[in-house]
MMTF fields as JSON, N, C-alpha, C and O atoms, coordinates in Angstrom:
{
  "mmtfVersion": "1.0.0",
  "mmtfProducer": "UNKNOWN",
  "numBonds": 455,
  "numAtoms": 456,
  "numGroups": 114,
  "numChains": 1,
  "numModels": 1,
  "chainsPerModel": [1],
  "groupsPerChain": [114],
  "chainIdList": ["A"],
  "bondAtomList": [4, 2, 8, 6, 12, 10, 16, 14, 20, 18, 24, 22, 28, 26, 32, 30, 36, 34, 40, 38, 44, 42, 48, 46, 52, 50, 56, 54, 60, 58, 64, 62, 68, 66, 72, 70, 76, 74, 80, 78, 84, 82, 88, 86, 92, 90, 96, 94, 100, 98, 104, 102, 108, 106, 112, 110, 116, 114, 120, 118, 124, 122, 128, 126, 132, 130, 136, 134, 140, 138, 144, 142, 148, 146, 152, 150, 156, 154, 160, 158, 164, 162, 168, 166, 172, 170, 176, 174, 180, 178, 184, 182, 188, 186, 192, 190, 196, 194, 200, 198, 204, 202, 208, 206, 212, 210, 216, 214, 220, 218, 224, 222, 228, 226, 232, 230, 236, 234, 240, 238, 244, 242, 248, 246, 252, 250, 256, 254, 260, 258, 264, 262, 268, 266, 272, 270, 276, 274, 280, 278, 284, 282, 288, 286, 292, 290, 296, 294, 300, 298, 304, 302, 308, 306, 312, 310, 316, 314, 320, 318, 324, 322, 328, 326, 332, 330, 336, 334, 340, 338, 344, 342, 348, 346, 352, 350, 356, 354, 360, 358, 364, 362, 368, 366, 372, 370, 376, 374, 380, 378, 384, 382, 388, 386, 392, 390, 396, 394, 400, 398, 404, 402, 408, 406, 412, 410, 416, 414, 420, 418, 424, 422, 428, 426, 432, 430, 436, 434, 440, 438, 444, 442, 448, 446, 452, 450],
  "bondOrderList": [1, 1, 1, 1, 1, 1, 1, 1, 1, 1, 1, 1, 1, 1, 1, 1, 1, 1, 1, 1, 1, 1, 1, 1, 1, 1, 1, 1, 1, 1, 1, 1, 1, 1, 1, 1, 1, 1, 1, 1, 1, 1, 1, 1, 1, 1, 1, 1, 1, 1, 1, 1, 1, 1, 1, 1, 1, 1, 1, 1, 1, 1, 1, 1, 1, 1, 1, 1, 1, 1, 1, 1, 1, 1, 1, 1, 1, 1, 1, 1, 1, 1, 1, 1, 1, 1, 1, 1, 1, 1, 1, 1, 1, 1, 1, 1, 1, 1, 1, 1, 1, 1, 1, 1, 1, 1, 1, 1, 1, 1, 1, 1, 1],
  "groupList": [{"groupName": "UNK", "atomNameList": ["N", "CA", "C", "O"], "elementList": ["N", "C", "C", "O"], "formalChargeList": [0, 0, 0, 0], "bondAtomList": [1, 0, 2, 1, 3, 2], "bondOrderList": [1, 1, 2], "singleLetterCode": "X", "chemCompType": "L-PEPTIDE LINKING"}],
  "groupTypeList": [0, 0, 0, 0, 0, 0, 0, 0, 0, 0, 0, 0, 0, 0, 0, 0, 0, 0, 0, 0, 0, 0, 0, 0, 0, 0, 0, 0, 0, 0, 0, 0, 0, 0, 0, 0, 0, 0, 0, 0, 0, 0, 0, 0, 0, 0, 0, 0, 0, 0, 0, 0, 0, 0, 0, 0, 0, 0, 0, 0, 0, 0, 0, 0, 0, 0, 0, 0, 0, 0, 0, 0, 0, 0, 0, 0, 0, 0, 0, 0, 0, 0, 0, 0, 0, 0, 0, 0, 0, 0, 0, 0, 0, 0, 0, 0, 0, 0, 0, 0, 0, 0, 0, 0, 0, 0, 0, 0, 0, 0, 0, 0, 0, 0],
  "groupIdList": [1, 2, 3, 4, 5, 6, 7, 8, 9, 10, 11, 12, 13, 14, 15, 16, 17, 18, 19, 20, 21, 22, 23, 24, 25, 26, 27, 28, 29, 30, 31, 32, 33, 34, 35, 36, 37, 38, 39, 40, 41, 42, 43, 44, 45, 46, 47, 48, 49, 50, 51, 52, 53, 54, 55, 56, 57, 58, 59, 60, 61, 62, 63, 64, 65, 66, 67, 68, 69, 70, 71, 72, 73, 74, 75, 76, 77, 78, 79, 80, 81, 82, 83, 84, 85, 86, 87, 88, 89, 90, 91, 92, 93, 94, 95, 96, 97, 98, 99, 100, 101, 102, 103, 104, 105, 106, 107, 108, 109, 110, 111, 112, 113, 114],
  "secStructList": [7, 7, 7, 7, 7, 7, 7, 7, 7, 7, 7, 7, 7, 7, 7, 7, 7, 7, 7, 7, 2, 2, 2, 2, 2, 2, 2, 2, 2, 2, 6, 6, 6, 1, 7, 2, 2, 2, 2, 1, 2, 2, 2, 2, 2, 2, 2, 2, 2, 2, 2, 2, 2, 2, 6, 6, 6, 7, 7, 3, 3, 3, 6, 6, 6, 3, 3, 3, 7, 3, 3, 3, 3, 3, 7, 7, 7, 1, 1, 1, 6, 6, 7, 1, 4, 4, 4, 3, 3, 3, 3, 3, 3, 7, 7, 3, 3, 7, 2, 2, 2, 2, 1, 4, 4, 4, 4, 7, 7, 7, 7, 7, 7, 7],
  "xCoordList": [59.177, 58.297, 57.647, 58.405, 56.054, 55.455, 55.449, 55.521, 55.361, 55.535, 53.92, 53.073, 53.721, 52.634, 52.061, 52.551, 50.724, 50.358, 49.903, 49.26, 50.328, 50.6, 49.086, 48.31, 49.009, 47.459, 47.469, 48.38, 46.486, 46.468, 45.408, 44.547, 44.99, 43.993, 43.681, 44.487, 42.417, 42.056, 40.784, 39.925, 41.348, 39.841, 38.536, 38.459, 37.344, 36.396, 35.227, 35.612, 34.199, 33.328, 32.253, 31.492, 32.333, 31.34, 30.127, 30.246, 28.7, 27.26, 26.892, 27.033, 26.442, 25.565, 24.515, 24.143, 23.587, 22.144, 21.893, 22.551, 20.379, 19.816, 19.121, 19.09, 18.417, 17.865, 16.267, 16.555, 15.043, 14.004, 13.697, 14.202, 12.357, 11.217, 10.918, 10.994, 10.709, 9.771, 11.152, 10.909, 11.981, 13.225, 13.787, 14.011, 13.943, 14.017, 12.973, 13.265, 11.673, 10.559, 10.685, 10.737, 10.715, 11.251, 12.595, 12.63, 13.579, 14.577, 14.289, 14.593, 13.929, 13.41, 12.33, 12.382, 11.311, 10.709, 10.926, 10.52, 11.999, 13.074, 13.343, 13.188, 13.85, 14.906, 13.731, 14.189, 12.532, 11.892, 10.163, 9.733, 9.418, 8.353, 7.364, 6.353, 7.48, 7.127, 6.266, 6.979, 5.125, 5.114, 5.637, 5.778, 5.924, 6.625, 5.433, 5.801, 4.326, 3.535, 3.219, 2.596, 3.521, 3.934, 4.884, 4.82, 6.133, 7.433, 7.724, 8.89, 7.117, 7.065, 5.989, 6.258, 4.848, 4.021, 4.893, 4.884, 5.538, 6.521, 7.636, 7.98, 8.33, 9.255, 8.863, 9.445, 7.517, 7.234, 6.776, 6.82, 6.213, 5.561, 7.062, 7.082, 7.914, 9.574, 9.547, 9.177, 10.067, 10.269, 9.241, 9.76, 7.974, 7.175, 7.535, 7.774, 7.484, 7.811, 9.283, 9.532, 10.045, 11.81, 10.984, 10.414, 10.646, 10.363, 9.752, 9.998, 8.625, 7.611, 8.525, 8.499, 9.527, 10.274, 11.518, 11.903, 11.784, 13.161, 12.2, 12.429, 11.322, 10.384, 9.744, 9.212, 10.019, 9.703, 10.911, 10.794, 12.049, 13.596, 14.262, 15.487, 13.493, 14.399, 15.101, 14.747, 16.453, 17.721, 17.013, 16.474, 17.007, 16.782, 17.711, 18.558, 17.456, 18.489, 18.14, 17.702, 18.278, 18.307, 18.972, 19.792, 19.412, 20.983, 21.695, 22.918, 20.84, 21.97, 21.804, 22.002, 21.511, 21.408, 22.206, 23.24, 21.528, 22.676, 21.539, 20.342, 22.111, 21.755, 21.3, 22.237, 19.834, 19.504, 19.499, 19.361, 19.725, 19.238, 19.734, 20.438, 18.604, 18.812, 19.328, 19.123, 20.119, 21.375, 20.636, 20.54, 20.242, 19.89, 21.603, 22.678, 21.26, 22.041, 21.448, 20.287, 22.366, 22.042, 22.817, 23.86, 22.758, 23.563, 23.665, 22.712, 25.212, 25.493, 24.556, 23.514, 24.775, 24.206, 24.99, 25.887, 24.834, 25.745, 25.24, 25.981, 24.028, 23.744, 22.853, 22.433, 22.732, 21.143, 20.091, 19.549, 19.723, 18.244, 17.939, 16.739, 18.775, 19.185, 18.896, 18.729, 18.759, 18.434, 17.223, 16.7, 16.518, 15.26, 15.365, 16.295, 13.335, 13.6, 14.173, 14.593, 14.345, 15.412, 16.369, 16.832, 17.145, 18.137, 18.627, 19.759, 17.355, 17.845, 17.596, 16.762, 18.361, 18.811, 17.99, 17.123, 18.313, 17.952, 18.385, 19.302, 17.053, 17.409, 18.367, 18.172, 19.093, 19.55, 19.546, 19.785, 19.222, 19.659, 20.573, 20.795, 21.146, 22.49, 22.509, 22.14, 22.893, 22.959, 24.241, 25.039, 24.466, 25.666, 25.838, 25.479, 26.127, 26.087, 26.517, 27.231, 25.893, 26.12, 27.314, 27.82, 28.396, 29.294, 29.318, 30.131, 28.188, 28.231, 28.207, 28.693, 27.431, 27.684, 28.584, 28.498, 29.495, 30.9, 31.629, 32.746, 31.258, 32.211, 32.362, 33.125, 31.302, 30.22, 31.813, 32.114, 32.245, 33.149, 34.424, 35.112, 34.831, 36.022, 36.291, 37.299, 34.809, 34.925, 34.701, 34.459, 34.872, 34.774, 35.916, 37.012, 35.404, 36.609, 36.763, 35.79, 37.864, 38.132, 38.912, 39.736, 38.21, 38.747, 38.584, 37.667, 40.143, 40.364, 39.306, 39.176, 38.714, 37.672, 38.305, 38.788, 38.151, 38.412, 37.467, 37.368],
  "yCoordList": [-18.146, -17.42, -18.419, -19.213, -18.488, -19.508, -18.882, -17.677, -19.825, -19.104, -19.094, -19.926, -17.881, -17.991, -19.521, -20.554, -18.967, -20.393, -20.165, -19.174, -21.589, -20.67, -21.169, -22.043, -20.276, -20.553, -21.501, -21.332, -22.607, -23.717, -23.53, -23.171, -23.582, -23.308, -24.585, -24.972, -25.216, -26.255, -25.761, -24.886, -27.055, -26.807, -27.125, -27.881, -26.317, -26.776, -26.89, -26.643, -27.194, -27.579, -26.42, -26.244, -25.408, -24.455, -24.47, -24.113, -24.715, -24.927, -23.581, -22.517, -23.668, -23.002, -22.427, -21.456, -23.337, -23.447, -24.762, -25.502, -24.61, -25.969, -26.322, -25.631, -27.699, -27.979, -28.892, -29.97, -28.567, -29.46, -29.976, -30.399, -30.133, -31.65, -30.931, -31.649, -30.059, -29.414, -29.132, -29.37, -28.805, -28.904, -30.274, -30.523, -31.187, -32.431, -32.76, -33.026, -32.653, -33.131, -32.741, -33.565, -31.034, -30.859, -31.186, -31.097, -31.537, -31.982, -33.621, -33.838, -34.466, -35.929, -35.683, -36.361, -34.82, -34.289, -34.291, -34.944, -33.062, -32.963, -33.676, -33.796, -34.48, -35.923, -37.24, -38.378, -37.089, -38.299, -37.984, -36.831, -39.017, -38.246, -38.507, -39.084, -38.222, -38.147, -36.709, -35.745, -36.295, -35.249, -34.624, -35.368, -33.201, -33.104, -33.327, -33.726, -33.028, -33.572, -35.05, -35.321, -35.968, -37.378, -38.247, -39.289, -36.864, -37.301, -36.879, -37.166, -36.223, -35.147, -36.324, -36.438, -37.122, -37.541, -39.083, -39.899, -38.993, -40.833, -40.76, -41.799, -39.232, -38.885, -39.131, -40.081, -38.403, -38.258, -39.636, -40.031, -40.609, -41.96, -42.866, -43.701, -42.555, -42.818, -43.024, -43.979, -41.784, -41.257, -42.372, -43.414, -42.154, -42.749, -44.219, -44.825, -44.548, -46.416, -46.845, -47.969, -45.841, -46.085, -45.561, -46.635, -44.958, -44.471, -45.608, -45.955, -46.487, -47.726, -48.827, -49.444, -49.313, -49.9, -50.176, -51.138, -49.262, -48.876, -49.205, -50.155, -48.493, -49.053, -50.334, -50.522, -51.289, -52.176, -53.567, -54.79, -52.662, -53.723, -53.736, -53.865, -53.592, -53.679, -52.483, -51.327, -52.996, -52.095, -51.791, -52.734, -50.604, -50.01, -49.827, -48.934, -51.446, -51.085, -50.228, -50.925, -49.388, -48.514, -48.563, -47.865, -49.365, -49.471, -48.748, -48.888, -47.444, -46.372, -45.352, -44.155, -45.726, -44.545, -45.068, -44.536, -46.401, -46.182, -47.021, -46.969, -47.895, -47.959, -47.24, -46.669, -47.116, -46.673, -47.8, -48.937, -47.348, -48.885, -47.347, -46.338, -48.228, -47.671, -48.167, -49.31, -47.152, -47.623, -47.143, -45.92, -47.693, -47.326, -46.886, -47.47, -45.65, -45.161, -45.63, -45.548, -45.999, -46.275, -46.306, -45.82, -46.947, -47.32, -48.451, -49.23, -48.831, -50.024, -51.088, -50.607, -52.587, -53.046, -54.129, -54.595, -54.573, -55.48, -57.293, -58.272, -57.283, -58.693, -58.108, -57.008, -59.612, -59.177, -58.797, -57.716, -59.536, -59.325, -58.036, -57.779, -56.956, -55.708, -54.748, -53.606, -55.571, -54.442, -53.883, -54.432, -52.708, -52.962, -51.104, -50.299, -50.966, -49.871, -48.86, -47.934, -48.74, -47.715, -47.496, -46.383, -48.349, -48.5, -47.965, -47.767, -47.789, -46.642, -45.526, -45.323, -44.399, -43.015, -42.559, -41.686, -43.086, -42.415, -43.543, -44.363, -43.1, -43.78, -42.606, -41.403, -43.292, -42.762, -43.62, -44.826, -42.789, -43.663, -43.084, -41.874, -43.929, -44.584, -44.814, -45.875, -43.917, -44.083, -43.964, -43.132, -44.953, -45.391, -45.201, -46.207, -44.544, -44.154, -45.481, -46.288, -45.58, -46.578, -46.409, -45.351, -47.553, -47.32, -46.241, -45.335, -46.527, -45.383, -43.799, -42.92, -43.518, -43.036, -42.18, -40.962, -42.765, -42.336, -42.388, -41.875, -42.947, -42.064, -40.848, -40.119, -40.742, -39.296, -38.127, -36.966, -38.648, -37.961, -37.79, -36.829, -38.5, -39.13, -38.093, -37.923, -37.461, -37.071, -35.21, -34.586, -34.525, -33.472, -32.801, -33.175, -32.078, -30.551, -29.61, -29.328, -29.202, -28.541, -26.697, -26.378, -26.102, -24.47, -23.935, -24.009, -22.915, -22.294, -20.799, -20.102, -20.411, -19.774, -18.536, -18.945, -17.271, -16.261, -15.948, -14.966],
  "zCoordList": [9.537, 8.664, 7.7, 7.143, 7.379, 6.844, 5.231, 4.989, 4.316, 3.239, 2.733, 3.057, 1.819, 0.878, 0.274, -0.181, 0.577, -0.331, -1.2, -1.549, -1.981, -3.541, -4.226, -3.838, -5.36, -5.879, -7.046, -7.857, -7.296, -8.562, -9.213, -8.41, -10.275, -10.942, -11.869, -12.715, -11.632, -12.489, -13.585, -13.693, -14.351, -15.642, -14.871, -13.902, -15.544, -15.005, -16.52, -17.663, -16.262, -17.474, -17.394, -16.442, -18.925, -18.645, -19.079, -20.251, -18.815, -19.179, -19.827, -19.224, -21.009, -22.079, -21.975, -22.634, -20.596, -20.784, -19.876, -19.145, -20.407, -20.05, -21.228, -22.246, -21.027, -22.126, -21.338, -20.818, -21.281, -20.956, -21.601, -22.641, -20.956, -21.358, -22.836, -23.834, -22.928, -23.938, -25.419, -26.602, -25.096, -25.936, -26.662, -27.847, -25.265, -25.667, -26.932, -28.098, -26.311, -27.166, -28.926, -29.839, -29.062, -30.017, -30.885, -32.112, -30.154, -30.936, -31.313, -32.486, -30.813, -31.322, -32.269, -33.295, -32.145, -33.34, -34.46, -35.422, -34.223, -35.654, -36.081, -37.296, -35.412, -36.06, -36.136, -36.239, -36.094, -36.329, -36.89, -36.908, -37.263, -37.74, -36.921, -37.32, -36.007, -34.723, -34.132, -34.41, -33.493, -33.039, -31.626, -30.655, -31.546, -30.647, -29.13, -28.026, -29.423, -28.373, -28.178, -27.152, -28.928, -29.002, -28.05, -27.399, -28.439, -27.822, -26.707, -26.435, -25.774, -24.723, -23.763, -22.568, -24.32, -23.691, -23.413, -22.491, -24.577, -24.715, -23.564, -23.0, -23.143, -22.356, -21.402, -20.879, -20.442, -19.443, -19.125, -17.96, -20.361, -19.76, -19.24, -18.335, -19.845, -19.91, -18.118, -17.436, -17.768, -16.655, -15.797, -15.397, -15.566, -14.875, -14.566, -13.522, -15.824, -16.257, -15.48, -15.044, -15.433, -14.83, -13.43, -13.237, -12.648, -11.393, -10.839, -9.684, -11.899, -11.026, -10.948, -9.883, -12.046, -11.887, -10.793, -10.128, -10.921, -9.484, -8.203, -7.454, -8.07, -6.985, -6.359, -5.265, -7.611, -7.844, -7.543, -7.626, -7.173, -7.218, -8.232, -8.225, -9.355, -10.845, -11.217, -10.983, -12.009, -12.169, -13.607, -14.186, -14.145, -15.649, -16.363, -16.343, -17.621, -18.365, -20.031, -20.946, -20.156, -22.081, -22.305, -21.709, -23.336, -24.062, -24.286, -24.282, -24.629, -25.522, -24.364, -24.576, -23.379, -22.065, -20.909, -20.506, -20.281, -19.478, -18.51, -18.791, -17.195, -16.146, -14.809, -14.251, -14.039, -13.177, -12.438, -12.889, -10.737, -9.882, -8.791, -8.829, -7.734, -6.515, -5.302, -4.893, -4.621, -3.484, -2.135, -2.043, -1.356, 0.123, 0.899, 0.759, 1.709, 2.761, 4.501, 4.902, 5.095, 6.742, 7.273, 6.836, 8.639, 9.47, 9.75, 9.786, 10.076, 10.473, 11.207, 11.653, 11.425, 12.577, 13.187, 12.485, 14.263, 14.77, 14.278, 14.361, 13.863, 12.911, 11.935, 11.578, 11.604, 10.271, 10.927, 10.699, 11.713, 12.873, 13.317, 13.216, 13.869, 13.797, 13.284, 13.711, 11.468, 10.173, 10.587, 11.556, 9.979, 9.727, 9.341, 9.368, 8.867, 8.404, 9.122, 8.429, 10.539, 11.32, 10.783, 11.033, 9.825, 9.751, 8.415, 7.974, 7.892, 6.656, 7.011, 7.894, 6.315, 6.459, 4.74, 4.706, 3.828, 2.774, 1.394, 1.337, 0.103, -0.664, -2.19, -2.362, -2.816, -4.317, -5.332, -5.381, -6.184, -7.718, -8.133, -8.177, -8.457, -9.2, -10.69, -11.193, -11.284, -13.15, -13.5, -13.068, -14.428, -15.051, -16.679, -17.289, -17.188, -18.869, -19.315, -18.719, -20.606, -21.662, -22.065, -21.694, -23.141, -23.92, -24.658, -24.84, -25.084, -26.248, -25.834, -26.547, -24.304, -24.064, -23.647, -23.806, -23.092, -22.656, -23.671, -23.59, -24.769, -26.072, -26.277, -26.911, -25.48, -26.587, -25.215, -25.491, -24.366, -23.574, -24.303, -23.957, -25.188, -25.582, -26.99, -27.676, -27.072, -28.598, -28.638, -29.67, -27.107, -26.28, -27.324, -27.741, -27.444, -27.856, -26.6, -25.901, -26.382, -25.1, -25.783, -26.639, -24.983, -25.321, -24.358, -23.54, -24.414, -22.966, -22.712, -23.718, -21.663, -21.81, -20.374, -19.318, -20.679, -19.964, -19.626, -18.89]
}
């Protein structure tokens, strides 16, 4: 006779919301004297500038953000000669949080939620 399997229950992380471009914009607003259509246009040029870059070979470093660089997916080959674009499957970026960032983990309040 097989016995029951028994049930485990882990923590999981519960989301609030979201927060956009247009939210973002306003909260750097707030905090700077800056306009929020300023900071929304500085964001999106952001974005662009890290997209031409990565494209470009270069890893993106923002100090207080964190590293982007992009990782190609493929398949094996039996030499170098071999490689070629067949041989990729797909590209990703790869972001790595800053120090400071990963503080910002360290400093989490946790509450049990029904």
């Amino acid at each position: 006779m097989a016995s029951p399997p028994v049930t485990k229950y882990y923590p999981c992380a519960v989301n609030t919301g979201e927060v956009d471009l247009n939210r973002l914009a306003s909260i750097v607003a707030s905090q700077s004297t800056v306009s929020r259509a300023d900071c929304y246009a500085v964001i999106v040029a952001l974005t662009q500038a890290i997209g031409d870059s990565l494209s470009e070979g270069h890893i993106v470093k923002i100090e207080d953000l964190g590293t982007f660089q992009i990782t190609l997916q493929g398949l094996p080959a039996d030499s170098p000669d071999d490689l070629g674009k067949s041989s990729i499957k797909g590209a990703k970026i790869i972001y790595k949080p800053s120090r400071d960032l990963k503080q910002t983990l360290k400093q989490l309040t946790y509450k049990r939620m029904r």
